[in-house]
Short mmCIF file of C-alpha atoms in Angstrom, two decimals:
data_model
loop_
_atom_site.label_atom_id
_atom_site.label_comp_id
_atom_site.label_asym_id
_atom_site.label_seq_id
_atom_site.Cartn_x
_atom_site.Cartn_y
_atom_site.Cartn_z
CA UNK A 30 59.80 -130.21 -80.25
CA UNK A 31 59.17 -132.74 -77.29
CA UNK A 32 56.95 -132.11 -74.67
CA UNK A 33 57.64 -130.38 -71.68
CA UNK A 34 57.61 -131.24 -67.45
CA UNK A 35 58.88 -134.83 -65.90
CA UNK A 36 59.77 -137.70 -68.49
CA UNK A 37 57.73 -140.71 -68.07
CA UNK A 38 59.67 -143.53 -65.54
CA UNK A 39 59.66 -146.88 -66.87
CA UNK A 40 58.86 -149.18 -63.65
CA UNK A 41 60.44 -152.42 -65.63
CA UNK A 42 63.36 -151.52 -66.51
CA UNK A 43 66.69 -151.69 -63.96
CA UNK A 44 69.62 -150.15 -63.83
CA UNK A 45 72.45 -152.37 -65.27
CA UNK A 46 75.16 -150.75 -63.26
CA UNK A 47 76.55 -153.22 -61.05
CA UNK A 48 77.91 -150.29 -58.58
CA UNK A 49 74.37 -148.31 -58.36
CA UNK A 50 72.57 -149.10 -55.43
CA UNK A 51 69.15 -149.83 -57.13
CA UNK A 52 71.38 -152.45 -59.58
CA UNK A 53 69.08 -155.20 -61.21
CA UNK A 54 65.75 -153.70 -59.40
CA UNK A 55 63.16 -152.41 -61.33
CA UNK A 56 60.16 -150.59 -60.41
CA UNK A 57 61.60 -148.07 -58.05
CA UNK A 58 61.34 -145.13 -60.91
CA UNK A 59 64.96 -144.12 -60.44
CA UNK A 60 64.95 -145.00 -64.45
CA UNK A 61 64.17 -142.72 -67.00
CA UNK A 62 64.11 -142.32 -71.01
CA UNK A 63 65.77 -139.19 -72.08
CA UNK A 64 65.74 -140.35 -76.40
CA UNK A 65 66.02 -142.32 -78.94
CA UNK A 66 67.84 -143.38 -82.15
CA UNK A 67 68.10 -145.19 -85.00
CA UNK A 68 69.42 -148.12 -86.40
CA UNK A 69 68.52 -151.07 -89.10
CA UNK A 70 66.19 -152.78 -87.24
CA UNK A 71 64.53 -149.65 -86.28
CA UNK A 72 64.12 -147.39 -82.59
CA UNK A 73 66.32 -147.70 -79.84
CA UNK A 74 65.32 -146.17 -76.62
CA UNK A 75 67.75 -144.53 -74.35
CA UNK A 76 67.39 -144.28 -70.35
CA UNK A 77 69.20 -142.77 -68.26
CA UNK A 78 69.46 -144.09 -63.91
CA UNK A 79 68.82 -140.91 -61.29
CA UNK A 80 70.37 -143.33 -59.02
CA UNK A 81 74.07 -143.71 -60.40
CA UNK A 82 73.71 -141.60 -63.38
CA UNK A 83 74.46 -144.54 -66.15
CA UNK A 84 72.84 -143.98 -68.98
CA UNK A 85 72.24 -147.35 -70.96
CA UNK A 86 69.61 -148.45 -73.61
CA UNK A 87 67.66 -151.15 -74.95
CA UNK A 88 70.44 -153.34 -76.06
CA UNK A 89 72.68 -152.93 -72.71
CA UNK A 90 73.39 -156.21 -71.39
CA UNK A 91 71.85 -158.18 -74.84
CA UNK A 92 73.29 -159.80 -77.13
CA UNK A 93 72.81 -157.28 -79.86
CA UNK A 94 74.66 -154.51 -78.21
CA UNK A 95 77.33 -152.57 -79.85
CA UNK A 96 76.18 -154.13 -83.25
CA UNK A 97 74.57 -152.29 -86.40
CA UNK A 98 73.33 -155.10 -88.04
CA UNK A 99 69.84 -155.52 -88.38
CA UNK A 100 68.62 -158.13 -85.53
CA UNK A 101 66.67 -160.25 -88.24
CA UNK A 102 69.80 -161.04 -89.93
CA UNK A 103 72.00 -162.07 -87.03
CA UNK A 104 69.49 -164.22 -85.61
CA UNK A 105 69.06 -165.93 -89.04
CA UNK A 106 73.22 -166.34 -88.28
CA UNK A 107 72.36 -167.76 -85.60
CA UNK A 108 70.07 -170.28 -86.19
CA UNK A 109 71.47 -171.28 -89.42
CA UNK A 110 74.61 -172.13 -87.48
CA UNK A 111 72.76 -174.29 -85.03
CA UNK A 112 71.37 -176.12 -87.76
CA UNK A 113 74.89 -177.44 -89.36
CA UNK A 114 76.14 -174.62 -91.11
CA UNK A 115 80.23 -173.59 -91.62
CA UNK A 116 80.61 -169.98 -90.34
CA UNK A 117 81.83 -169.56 -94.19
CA UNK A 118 78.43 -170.53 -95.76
CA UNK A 119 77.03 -168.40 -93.51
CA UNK A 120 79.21 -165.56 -94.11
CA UNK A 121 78.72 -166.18 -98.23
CA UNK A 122 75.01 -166.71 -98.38
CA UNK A 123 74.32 -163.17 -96.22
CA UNK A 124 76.91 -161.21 -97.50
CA UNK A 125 78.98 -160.67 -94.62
CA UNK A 126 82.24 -161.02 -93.61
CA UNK A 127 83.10 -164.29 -91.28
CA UNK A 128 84.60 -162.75 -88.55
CA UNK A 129 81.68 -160.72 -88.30
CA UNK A 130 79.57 -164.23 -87.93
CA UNK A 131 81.64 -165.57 -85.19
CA UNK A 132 81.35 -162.32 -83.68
CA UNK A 133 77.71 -162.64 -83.31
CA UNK A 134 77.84 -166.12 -82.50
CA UNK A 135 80.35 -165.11 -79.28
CA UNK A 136 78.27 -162.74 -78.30
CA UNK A 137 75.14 -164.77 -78.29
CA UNK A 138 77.15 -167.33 -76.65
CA UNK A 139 78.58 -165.15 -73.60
CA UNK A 140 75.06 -163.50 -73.26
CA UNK A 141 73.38 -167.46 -72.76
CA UNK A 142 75.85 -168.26 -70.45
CA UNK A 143 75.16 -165.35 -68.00
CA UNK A 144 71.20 -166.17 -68.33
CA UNK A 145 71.96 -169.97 -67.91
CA UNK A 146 73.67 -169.16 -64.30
CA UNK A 147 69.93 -167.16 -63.66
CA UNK A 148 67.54 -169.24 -64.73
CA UNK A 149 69.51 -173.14 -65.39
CA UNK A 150 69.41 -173.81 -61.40
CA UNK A 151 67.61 -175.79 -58.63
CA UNK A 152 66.35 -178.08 -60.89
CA UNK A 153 64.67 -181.51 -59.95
CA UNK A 154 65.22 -184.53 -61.18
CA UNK A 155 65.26 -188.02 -60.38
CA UNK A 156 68.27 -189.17 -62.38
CA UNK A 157 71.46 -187.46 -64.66
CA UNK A 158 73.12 -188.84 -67.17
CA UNK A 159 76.49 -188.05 -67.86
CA UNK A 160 78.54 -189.07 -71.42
CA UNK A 161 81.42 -187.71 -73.33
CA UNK A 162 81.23 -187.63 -77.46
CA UNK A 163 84.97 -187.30 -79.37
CA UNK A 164 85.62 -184.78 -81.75
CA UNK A 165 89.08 -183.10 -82.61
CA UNK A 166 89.87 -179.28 -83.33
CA UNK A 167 92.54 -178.02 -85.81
CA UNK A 168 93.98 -179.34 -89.04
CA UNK A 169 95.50 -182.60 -87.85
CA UNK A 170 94.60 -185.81 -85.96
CA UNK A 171 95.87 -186.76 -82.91
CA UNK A 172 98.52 -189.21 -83.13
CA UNK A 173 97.55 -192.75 -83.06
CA UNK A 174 97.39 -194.31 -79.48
CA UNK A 175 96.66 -191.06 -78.05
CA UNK A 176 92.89 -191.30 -79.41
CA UNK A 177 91.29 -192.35 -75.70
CA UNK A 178 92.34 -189.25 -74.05
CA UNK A 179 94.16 -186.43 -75.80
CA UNK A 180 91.60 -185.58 -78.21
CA UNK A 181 88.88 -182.89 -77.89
CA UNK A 182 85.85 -184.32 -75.76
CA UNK A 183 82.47 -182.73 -75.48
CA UNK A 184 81.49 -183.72 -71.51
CA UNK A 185 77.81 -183.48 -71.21
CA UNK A 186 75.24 -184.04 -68.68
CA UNK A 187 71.58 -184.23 -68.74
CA UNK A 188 68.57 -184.26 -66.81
CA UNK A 189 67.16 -187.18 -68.24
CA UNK A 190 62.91 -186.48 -66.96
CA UNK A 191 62.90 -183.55 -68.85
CA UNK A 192 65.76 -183.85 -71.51
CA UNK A 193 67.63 -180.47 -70.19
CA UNK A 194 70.91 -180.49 -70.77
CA UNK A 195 72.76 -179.35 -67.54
CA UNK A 196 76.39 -178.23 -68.32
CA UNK A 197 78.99 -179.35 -70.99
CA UNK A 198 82.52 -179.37 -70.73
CA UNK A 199 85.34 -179.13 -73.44
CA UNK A 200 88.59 -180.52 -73.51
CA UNK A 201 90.87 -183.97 -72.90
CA UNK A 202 89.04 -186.92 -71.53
CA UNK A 203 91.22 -186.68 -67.87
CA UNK A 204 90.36 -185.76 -64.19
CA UNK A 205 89.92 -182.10 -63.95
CA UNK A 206 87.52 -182.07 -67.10
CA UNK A 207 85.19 -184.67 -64.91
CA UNK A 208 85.70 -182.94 -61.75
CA UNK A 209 84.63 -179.92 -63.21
CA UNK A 210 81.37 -181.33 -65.22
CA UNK A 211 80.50 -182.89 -61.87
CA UNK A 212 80.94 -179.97 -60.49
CA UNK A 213 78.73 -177.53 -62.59
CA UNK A 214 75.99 -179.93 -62.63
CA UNK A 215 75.90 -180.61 -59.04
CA UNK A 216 75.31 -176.46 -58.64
CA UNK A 217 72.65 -176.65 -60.76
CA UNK A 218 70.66 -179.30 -59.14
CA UNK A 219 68.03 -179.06 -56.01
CA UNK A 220 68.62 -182.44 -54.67
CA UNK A 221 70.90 -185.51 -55.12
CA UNK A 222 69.92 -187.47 -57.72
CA UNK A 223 70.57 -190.70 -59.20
CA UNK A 224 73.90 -190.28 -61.64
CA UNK A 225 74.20 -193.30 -64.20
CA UNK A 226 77.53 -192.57 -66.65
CA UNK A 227 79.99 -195.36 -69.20
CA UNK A 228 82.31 -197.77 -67.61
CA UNK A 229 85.02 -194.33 -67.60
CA UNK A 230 86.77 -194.61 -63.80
CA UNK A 231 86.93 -190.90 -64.49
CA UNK A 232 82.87 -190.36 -63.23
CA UNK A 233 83.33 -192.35 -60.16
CA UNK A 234 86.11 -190.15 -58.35
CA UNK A 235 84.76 -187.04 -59.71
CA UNK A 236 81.55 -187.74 -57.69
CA UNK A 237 83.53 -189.42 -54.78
CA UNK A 238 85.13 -185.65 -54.49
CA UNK A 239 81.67 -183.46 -55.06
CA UNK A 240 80.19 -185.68 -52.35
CA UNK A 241 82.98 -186.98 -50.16
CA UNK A 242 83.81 -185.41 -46.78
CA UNK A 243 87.10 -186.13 -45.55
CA UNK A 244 87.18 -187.81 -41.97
CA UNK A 245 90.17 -187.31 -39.43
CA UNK A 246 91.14 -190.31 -37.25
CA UNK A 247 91.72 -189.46 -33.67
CA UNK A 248 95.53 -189.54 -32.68
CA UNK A 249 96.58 -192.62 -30.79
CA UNK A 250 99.50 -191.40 -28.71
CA UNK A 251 101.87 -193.79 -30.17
CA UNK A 252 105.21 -193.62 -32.90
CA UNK A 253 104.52 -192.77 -36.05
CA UNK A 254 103.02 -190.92 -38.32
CA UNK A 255 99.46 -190.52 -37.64
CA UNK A 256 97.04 -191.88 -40.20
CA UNK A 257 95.65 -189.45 -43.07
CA UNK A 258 92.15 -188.45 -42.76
CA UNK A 259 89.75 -190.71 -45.09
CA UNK A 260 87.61 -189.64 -48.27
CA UNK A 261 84.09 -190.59 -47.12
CA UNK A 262 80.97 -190.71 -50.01
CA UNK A 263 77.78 -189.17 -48.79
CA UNK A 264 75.29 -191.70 -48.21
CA UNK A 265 72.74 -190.60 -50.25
CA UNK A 266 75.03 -190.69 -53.44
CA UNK A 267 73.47 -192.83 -55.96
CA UNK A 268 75.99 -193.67 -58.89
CA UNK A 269 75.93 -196.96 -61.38
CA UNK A 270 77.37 -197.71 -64.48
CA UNK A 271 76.61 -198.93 -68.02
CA UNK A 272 79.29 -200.90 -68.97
CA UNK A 273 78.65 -202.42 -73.09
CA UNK A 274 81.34 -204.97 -74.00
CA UNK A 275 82.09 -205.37 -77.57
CA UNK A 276 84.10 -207.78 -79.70
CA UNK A 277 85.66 -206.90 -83.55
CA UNK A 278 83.25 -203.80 -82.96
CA UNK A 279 80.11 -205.60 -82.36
CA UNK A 280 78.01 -205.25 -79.13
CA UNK A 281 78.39 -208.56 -77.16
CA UNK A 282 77.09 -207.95 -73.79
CA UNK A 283 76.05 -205.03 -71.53
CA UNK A 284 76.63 -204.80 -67.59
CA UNK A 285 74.78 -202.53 -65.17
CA UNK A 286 76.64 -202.13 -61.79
CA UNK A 287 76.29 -199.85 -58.71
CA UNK A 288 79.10 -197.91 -58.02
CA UNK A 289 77.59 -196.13 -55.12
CA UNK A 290 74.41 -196.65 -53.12
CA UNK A 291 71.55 -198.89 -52.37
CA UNK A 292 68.08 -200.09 -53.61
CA UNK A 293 68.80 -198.89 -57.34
CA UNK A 294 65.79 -199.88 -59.35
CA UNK A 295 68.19 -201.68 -62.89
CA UNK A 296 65.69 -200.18 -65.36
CA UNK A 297 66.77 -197.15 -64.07
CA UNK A 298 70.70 -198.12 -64.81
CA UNK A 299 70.58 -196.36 -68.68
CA UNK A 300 72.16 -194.01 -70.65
CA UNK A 301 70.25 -194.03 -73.48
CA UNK A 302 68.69 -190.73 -73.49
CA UNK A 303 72.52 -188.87 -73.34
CA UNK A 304 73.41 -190.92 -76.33
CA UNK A 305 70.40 -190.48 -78.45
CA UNK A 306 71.17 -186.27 -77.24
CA UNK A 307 74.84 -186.89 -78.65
CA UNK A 308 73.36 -188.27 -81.86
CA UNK A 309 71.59 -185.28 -82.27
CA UNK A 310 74.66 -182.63 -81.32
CA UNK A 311 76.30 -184.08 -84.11
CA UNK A 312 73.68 -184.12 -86.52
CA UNK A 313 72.63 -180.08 -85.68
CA UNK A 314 76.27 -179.49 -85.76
CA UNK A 315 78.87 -179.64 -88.50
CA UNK A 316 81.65 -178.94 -86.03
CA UNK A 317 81.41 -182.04 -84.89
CA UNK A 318 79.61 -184.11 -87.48
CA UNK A 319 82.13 -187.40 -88.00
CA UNK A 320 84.29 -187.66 -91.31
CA UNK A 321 83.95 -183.75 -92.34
CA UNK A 322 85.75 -181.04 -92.92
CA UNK A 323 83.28 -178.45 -91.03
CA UNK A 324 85.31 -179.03 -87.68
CA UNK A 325 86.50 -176.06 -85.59
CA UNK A 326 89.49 -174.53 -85.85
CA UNK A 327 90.24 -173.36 -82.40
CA UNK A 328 88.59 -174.80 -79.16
CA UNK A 329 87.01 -171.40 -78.65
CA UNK A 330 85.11 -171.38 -81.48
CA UNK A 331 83.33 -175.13 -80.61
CA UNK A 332 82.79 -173.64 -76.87
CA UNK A 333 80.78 -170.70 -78.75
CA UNK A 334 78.77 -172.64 -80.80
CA UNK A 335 78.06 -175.69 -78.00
CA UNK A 336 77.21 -173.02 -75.33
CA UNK A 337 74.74 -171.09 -77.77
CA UNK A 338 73.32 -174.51 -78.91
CA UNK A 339 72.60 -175.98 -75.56
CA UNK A 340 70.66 -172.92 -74.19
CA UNK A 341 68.72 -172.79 -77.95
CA UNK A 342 67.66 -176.26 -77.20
CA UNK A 343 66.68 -175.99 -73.51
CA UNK A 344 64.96 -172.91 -73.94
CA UNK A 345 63.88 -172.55 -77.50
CA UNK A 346 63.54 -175.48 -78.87
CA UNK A 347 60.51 -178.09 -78.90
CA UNK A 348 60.84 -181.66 -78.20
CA UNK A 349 58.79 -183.92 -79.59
CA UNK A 350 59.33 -186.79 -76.31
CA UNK A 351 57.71 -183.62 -74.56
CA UNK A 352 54.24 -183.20 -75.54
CA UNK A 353 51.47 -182.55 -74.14
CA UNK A 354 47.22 -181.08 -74.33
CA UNK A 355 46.38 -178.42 -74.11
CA UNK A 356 42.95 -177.09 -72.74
CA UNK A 357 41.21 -177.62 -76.09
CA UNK A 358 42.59 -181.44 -76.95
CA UNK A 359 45.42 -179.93 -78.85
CA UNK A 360 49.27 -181.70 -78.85
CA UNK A 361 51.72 -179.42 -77.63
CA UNK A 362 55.17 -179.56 -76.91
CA UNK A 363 57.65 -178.45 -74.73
CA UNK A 364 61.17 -177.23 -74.65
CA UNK A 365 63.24 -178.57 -71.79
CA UNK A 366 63.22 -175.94 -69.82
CA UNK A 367 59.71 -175.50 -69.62
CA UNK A 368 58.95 -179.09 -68.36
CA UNK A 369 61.64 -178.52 -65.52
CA UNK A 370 59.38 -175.55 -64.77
CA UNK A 371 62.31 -173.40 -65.21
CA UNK A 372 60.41 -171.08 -67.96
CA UNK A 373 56.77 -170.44 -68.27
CA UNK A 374 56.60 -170.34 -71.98
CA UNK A 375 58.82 -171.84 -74.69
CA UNK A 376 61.06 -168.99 -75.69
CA UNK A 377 61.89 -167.44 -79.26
CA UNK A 378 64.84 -166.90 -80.16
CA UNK A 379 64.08 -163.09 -79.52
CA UNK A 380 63.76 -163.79 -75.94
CA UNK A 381 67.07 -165.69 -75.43
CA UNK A 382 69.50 -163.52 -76.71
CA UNK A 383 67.31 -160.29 -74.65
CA UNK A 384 66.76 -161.83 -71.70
CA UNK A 385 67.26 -158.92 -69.03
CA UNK A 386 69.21 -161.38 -66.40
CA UNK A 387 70.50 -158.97 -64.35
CA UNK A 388 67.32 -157.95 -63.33
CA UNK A 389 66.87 -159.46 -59.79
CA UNK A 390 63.88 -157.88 -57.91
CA UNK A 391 60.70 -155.87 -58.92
CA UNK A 392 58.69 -153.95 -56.41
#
């Protein structure tokens, strides 16, 4: 029998109610823990908000919620599918079915996206790169001549100081894909920094419509129609391109040129960190490994498994270009993340897919 008088108020935990008026605030006491139960993995506590009267638990809002599986097992799932492995191996080697896999990996995928638009923000850096890496989804090919554009193109940009990848985009290599990488990164930066892409036109009027104002000409008073107002670039855009010229697939000549801006230092003009970060998206990932048969299925799927990637790698995951001593002469490294300040720590894998991001305010 439990003990009687006033249950004990947990002052870090917040309501997850987004109508309550104490939503995402913790240390008020308006939460409480009125039991507990079981499952694989062990304990699960339940609270209950005197606020708004939702009652939620430890998994509310994580990526283990509404699951019975133990946790150990679906974050082995998880990592073993960042590392290169079909959802079917998966599904063989733990003895589970593999809808149930791609279920975990969605879920695990739509929890890092909401902690990505918490933490992934104001972040500093002198320059992005910006690169797209071909893949296809389905059974079939495109058709040949429509190779350039209508296949399935993972758009990715990275702060290149730090290595943290920024926002990725899936889909055809046109317009509104660009627009819209440009776009997500550009939220997710403090400051305007240098952005150095391929020769693809593509980059160049996605920026020119981030940072372009349009400017209306005065009316003149005489016939005609009066003259549309003008795209103008911000002035403190900074965009250049590497341009790599090849002949019978050999690498002939490269060209640097400035797109927009002034005083661009050249060694500065390089994509080479983006491309060495494609190399190693393909080789973590048999969707889009080249000449296999691991590929996705449905575009979906890839989205999943590129969203849950990314945020392993910026917030889990140690680079070795990122190391450091420690106070006793020791190497260390970083995970991106943590050298754009974003984190304190390098999280586990744990922390990722429990992150409590709606939690906004602690008094």
């Amino acid at each position: 029998m439990g003990k009687r008088g006033p249950k004990p108020r947990f002052l870090d935990v917040a309501c997850p109610n987004e109508q309550c008026n104490l939503f995402g605030i913790a240390g008020k006491g308006n939460v409480t823990v009125y039991g507990t139960y079981k499952i694989s993995s062990g304990k699960v506590r339940k609270y209950i908000c005197h606020t708004c009267g939702t009652r939620f638990c430890d998994r509310t809002n994580t990526a283990f919620y509404d699951t019975r599986t133990n946790e150990e097992k679906i974050k082995l799932a998880l990592k073993m599918a960042m590392r290169g492995m079909s959802v079917l191996g998966i599904a063989e080697i733990l003895e589970s079915k593999p809808s149930t896999v791609s279920t975990w990996i969605s879920k695990a995928a739509k929890h890092s996206e909401k902690v990505n638009e918490v933490v992934l923000k104001d972040v500093e850096t002198p320059k992005v790169e910006m690169d797209e890496a071909w893949t296809f989804v389905g059974k079939t090919l495109p058709r040949e001549g429509e190779y350039e554009d209508k296949g399935t193109w993972i758009w990715i940009s990275m702060a290149a100081n730090c290595r943290l990848v920024l926002s990725h985009v899936i889909g055809e290599r046109s317009q509104e894909n660009a627009d819209q990488l440009v776009s997500n990164t550009a939220k997710r930066l403090r400051s305007m920094p240098l952005f150095v892409t391929d020769g693809l036109r593509l980059y160049a009027a996605a920026l020119r419509k981030q940072y372009g104002k349009l400017q209306p000409f005065a009316p003149t008073g005489k016939r005609g129609r009066p003259r549309s107002p003008k795209l103008i670039v911000d002035e403190l855009l900074q965009y250049a391109q590497v341009i790599k010229m090849r002949v019978n697939g050999r690498l002939k000549k490269v060209v640097k040129r400035i797109i927009f801006g002034k005083d661009i230092d050249h060694k500065m003009i390089s994509t080479s960190y983006i491309e060495r970060q494609n190399l190693t998206c393909r080789q973590d990932n048999n969707r889009i490994s080249r000449k296999t048969i691991g590929f996705s299925k449905e575009t979906a799927e890839l989205n999943n498994q590129m969203t849950l990637y990314f945020a392993h790698f910026n917030y889990c995951r140690k680079h070795r270009a990122l190391k450091y001593r420690n106070e006793m002469g020791i190497t260390k490294f970083n995970s991106p993340a943590k050298q754009a300040g974003l984190i304190d720590h390098v999280w586990s894998l744990q922390e990722l897919l429990t992150f409590p991001y709606y939690k906004t305010q602690t008094h």
